[in-house]
CSV table of C-alpha atoms and ligand atoms in Angstrom, one decimal:
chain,number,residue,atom,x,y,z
U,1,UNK,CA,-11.4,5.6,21.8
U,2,UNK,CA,-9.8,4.8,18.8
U,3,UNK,CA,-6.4,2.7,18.3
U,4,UNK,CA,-5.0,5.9,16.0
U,5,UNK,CA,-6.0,8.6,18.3
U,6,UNK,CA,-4.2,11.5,17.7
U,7,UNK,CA,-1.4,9.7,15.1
U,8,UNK,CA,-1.0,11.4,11.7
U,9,UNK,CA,-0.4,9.3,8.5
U,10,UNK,CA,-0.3,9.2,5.1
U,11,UNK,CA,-1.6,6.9,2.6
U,12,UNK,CA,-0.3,6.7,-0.9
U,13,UNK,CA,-2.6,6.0,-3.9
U,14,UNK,CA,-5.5,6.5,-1.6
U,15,UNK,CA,-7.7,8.5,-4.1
U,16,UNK,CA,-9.0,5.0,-5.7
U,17,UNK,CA,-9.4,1.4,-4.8
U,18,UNK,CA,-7.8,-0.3,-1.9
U,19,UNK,CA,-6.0,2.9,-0.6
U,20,UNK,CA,-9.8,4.6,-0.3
U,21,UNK,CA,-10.1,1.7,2.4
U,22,UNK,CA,-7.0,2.4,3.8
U,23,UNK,CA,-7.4,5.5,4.7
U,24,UNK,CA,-11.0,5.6,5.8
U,25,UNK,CA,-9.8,3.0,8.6
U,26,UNK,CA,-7.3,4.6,9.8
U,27,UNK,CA,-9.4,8.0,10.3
U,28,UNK,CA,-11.9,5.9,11.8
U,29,UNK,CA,-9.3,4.7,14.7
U,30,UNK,CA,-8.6,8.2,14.8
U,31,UNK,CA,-5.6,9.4,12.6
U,32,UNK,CA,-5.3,12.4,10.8
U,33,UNK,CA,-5.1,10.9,7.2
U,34,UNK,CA,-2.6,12.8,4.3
U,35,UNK,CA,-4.7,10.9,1.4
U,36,UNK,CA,-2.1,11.2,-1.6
U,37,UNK,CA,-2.5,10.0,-4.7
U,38,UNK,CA,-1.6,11.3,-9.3
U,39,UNK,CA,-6.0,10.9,-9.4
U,40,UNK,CA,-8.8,12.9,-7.3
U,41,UNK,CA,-8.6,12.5,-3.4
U,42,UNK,CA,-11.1,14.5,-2.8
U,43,UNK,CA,-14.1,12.1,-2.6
U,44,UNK,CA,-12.4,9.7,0.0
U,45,UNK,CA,-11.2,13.3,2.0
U,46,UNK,CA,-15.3,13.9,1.8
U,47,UNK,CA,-15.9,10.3,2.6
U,48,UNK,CA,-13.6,10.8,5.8
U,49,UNK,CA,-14.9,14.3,6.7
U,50,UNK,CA,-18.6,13.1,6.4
U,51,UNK,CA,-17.9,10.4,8.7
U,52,UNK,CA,-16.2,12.7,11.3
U,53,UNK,CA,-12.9,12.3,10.5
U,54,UNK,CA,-10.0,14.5,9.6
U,55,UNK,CA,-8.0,14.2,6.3
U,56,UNK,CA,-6.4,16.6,3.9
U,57,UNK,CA,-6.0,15.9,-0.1
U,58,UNK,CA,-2.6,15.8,-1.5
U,59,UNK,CA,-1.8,15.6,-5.2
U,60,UNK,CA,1.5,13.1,-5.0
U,61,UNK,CA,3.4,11.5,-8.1
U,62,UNK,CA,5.4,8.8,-6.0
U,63,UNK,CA,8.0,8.8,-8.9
U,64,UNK,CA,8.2,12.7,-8.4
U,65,UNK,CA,10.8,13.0,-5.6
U,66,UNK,CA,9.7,16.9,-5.5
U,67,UNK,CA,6.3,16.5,-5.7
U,68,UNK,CA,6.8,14.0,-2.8
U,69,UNK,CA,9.4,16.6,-0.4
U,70,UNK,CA,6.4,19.0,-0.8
U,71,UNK,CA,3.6,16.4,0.0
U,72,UNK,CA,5.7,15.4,3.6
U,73,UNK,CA,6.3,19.4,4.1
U,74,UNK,CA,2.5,19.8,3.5
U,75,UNK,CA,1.4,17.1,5.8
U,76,UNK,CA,3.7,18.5,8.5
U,77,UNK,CA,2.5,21.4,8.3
U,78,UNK,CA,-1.0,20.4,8.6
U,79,UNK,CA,-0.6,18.1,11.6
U,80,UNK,CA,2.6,18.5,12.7
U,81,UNK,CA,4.0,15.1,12.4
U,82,UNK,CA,4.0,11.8,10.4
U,83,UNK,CA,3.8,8.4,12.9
U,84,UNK,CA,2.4,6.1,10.0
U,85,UNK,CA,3.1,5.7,6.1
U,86,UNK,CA,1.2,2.9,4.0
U,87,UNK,CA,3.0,2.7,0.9
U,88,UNK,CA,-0.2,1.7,-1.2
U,89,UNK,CA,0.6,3.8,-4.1
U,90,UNK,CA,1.2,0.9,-7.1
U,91,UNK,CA,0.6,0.5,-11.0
U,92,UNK,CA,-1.7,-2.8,-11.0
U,93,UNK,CA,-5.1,-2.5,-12.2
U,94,UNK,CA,-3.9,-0.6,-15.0
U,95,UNK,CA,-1.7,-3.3,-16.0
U,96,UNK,CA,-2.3,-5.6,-19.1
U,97,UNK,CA,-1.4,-9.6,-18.1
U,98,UNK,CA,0.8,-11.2,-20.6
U,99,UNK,CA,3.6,-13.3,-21.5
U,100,UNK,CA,6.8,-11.8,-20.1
U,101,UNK,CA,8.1,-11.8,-23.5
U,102,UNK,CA,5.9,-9.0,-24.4
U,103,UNK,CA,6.6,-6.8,-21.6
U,104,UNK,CA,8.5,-4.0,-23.2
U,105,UNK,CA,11.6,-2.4,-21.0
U,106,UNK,CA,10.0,1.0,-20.8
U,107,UNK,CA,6.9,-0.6,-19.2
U,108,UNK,CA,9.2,-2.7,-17.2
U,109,UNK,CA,10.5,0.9,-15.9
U,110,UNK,CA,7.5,1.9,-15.1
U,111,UNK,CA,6.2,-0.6,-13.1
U,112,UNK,CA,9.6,-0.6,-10.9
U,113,UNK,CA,9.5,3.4,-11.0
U,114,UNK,CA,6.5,3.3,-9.0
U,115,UNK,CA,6.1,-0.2,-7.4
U,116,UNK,CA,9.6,0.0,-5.7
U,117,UNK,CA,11.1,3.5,-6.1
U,118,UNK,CA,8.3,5.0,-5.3
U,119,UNK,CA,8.3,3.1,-2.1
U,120,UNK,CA,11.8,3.8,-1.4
U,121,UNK,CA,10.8,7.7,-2.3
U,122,UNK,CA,8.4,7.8,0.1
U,123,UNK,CA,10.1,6.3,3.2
U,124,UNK,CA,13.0,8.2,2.5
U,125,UNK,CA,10.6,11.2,2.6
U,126,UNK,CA,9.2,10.0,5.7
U,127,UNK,CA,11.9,7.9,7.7
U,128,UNK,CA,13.8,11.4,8.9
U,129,UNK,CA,10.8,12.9,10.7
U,130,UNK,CA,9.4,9.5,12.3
U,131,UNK,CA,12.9,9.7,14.2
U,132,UNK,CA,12.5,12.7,15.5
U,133,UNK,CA,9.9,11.6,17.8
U,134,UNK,CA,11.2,7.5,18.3
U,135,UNK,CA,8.4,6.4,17.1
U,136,UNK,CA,6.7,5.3,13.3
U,137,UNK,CA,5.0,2.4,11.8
U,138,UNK,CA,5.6,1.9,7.9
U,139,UNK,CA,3.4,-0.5,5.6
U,140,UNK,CA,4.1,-2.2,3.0
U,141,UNK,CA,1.7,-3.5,0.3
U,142,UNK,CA,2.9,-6.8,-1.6
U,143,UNK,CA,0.5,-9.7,-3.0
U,144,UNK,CA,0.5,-13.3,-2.7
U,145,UNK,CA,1.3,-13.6,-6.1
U,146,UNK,CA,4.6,-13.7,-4.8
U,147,UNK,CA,4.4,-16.6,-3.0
U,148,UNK,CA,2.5,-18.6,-5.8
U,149,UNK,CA,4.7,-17.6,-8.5
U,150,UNK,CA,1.9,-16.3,-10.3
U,151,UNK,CA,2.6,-16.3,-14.4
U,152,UNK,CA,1.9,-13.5,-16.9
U,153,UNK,CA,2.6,-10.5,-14.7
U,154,UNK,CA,5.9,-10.7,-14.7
U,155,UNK,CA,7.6,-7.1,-13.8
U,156,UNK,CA,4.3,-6.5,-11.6
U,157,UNK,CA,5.2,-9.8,-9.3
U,158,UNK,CA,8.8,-9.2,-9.3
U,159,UNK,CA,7.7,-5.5,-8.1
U,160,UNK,CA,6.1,-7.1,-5.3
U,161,UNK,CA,8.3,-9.7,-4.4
U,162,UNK,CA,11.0,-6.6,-3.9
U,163,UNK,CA,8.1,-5.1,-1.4
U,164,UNK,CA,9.4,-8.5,0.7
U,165,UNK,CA,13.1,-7.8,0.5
U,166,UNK,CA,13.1,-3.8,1.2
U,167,UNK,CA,10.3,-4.5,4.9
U,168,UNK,CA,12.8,-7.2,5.9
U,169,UNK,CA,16.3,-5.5,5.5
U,170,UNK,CA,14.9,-1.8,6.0
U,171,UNK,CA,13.4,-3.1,9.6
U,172,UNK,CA,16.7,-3.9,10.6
U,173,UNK,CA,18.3,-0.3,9.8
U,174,UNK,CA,15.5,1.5,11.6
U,175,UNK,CA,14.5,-0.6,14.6
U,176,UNK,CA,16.5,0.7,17.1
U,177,UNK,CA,14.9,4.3,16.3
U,178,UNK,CA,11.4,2.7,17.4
U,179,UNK,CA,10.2,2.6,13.6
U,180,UNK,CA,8.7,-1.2,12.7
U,181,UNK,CA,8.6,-1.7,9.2
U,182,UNK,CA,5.8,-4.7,7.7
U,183,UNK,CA,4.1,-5.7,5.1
U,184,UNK,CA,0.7,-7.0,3.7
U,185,UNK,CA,0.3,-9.0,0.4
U,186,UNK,CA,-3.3,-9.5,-0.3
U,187,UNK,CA,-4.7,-11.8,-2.9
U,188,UNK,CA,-6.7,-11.0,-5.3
U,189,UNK,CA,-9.0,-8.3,-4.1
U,190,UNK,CA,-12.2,-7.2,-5.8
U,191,UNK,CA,-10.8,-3.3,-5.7
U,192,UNK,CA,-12.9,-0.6,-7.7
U,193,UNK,CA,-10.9,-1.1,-11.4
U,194,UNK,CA,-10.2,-5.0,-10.9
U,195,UNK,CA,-14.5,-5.3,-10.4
U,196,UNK,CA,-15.8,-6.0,-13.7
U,197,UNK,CA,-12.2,-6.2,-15.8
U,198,UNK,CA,-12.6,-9.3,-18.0
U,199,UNK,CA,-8.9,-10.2,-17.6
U,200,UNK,CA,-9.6,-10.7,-13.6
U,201,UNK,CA,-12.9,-11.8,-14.7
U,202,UNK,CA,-11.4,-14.7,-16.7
U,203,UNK,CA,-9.2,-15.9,-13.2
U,204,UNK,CA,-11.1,-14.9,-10.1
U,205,UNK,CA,-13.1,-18.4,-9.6
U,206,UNK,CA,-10.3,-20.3,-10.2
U,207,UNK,CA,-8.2,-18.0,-8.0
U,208,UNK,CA,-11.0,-18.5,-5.4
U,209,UNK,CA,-10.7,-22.2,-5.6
U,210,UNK,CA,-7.2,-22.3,-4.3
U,211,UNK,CA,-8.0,-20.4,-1.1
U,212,UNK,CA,-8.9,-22.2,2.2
U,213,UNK,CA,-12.2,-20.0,2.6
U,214,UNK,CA,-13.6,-19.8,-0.8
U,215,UNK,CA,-14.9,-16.4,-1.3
U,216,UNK,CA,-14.5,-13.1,-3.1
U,217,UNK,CA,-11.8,-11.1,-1.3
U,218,UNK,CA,-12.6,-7.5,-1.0
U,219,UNK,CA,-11.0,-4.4,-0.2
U,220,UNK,CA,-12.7,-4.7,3.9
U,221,UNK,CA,-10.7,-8.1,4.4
U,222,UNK,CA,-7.5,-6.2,4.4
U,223,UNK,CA,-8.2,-3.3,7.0
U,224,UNK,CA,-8.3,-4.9,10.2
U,225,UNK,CA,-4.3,-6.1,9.3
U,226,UNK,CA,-3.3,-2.5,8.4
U,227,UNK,CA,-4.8,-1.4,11.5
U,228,UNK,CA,-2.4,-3.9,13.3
U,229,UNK,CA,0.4,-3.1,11.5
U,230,UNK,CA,-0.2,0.8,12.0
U,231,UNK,CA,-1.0,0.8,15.5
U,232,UNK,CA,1.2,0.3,18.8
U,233,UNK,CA,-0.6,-3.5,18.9
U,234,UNK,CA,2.3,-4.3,16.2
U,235,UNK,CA,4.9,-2.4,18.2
U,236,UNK,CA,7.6,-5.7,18.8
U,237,UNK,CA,6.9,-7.2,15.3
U,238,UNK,CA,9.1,-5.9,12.1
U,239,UNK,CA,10.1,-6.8,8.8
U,240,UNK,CA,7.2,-9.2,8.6
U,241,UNK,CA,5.0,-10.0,5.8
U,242,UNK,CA,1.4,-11.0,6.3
U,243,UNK,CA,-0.5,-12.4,3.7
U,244,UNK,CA,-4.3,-12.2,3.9
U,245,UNK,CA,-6.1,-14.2,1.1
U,246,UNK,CA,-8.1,-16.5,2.7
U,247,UNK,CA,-5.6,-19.0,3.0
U,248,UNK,CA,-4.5,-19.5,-0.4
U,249,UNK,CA,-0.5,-18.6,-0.5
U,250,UNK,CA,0.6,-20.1,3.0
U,251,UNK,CA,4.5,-19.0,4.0
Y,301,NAD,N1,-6.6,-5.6,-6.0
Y,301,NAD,C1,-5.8,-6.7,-5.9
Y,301,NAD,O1,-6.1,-7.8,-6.3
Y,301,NAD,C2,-4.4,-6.6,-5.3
Y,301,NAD,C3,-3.8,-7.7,-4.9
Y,301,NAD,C4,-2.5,-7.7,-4.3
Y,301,NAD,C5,-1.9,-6.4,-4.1
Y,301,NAD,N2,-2.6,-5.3,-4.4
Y,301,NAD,C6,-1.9,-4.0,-4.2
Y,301,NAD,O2,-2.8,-3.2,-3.4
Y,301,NAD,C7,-2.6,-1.8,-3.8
Y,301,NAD,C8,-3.9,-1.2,-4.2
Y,301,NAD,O3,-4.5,-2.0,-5.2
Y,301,NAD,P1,-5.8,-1.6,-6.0
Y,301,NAD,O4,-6.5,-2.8,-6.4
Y,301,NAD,O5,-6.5,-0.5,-5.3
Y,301,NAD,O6,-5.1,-1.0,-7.3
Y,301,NAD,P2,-5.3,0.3,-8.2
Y,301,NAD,O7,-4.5,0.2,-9.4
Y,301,NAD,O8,-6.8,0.5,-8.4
Y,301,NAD,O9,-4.8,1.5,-7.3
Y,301,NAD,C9,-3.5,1.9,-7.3
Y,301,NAD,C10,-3.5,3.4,-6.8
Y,301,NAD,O10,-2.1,3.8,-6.9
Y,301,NAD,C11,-2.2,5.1,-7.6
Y,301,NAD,N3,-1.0,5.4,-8.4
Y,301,NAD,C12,-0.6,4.8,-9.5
Y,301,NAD,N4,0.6,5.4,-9.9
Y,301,NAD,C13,0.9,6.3,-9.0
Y,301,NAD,C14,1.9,7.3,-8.9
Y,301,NAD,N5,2.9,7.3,-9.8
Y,301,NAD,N6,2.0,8.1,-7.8
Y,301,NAD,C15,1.0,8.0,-6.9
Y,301,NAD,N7,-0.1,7.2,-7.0
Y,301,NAD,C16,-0.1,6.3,-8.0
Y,301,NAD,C17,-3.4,5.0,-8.5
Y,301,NAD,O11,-3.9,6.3,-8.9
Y,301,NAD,C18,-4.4,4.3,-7.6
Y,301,NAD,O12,-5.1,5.1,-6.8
Y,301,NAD,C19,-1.5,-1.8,-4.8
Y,301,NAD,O13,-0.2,-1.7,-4.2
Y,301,NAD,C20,-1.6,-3.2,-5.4
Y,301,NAD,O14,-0.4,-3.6,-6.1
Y,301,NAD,C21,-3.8,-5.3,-5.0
């Protein structure tokens, strides 16, 4: 028996990276998984399939508040229901790291267009149906670089850091409707575009030194906290942030 048997969820920007993880776990507790994502879902939908799972591809622009009415009316109509969103969806690997002074406003936009309004798109998308039956679990994805301050990715971290604010004060508005709201912030995670890039190349071993258990993070070190934070084991605990880096940012 899994610890998702018969929940439904969607996870945003699941078609690459740390979402693919995502929502292979949660299939493999037993959740029907909505994978959303702007690139391909249909390898981790095959992925999920293969294994024995159920999941459905959806094409989903988090800064498309259209594209994301008919990507809840879609998974509804599929399974019925929505009990879990993991607001993974993010611009990050695609980002170049640089002095804040050369951060230009309409990349400043961007990043804020789908780091935190998409976020607020998507629960807003989400929050009305998870009342209906008193019952959902939203995540959150931030980073540690919050915590540490971390320099030359300025609009990304303050992105982040706003990932904090929204789990903390949004828990309060929906707790009495049996909705927890938390949050993960990994550190840096050796995800499918960061592998390889020589700007994370150039600050992964130092990044490693700073952690309590030296090692590589990868996208698997994150999945046993979003189960938790998706299932009913996390039912009495909102508005929390977790961070899982190997003990590197402690808060
Ligand atoms: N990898 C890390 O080191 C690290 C560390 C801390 C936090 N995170 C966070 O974890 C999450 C996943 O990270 P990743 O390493 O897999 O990054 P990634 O950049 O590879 O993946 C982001 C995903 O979001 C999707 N996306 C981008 N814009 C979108 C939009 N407008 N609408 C819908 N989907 C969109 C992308 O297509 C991609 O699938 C992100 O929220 C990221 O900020 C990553």
């Amino acid at each position: 028996m899994g610890k998702l048997d018969g929940r439904v969820a969607i996870v945003t920007g699941g078609g690459r990276g740390i979402g693919v993880e995502y929502a292979k776990v949660l299939a493999t507790e037993g959740a029907k998984v909505a994978v959303t994502d702007i690139v391909d879902t249909e390898t981790t939908v095959n992925i999920i399939k293969q294994a024995g799972g159920e999941a459905v591809g959806i094409h989903c622009d988090v800064t498309d508040v259209d594209n994301i009415n008919a990507m809840v009316a879609e998974t509804l109509d599929t399974y019925g229901k929505i009990d879990i969103l993991v607001n993974n969806a993010a611009l990050f690997a695609d980002l170049n790291q640089g002095s804040f002074l050369d951060i230009d406003e309409a990349e400043w936009d961007r990043v804020m267009q789908i780091n935190t309004r998409g976020v607020f798109s998507c629960t807003k998308a989400v929050v009305p149906e998870m009342k209906k039956n008193g019952y959902g679990k939203i995540v959150n994805i931030a980073s540690g670089t919050v915590f540490k301050g971390t320099p030359m990715l300025l609009h990304y971290v303050s992105s982040k850091g706003a990932q904090v604010a929204f789990t903390r004060a949004l828990a309060r508005e929906v707790g009495d409707d049996g909705i927890t709201v938390n949050c993960i912030a990994p550190g840096l995670t050796m995800s499918e575009k960061v592998i390889g890039d020589p700007q994370w190349d150039a600050v992964k071993d130092g990044n490693t030194a700073t952690r309590a258990i030296k090692r590589e993070q990868m996208p698997e070190d994150l999945i046993g906290t979003l189960v938790f934070f998706s299932s009913s084991d996390s039912d009495f605990i909102t508005g929390q942030t977790l961070v899982v880096d190997g003990g590197s940012a402690m808060h």
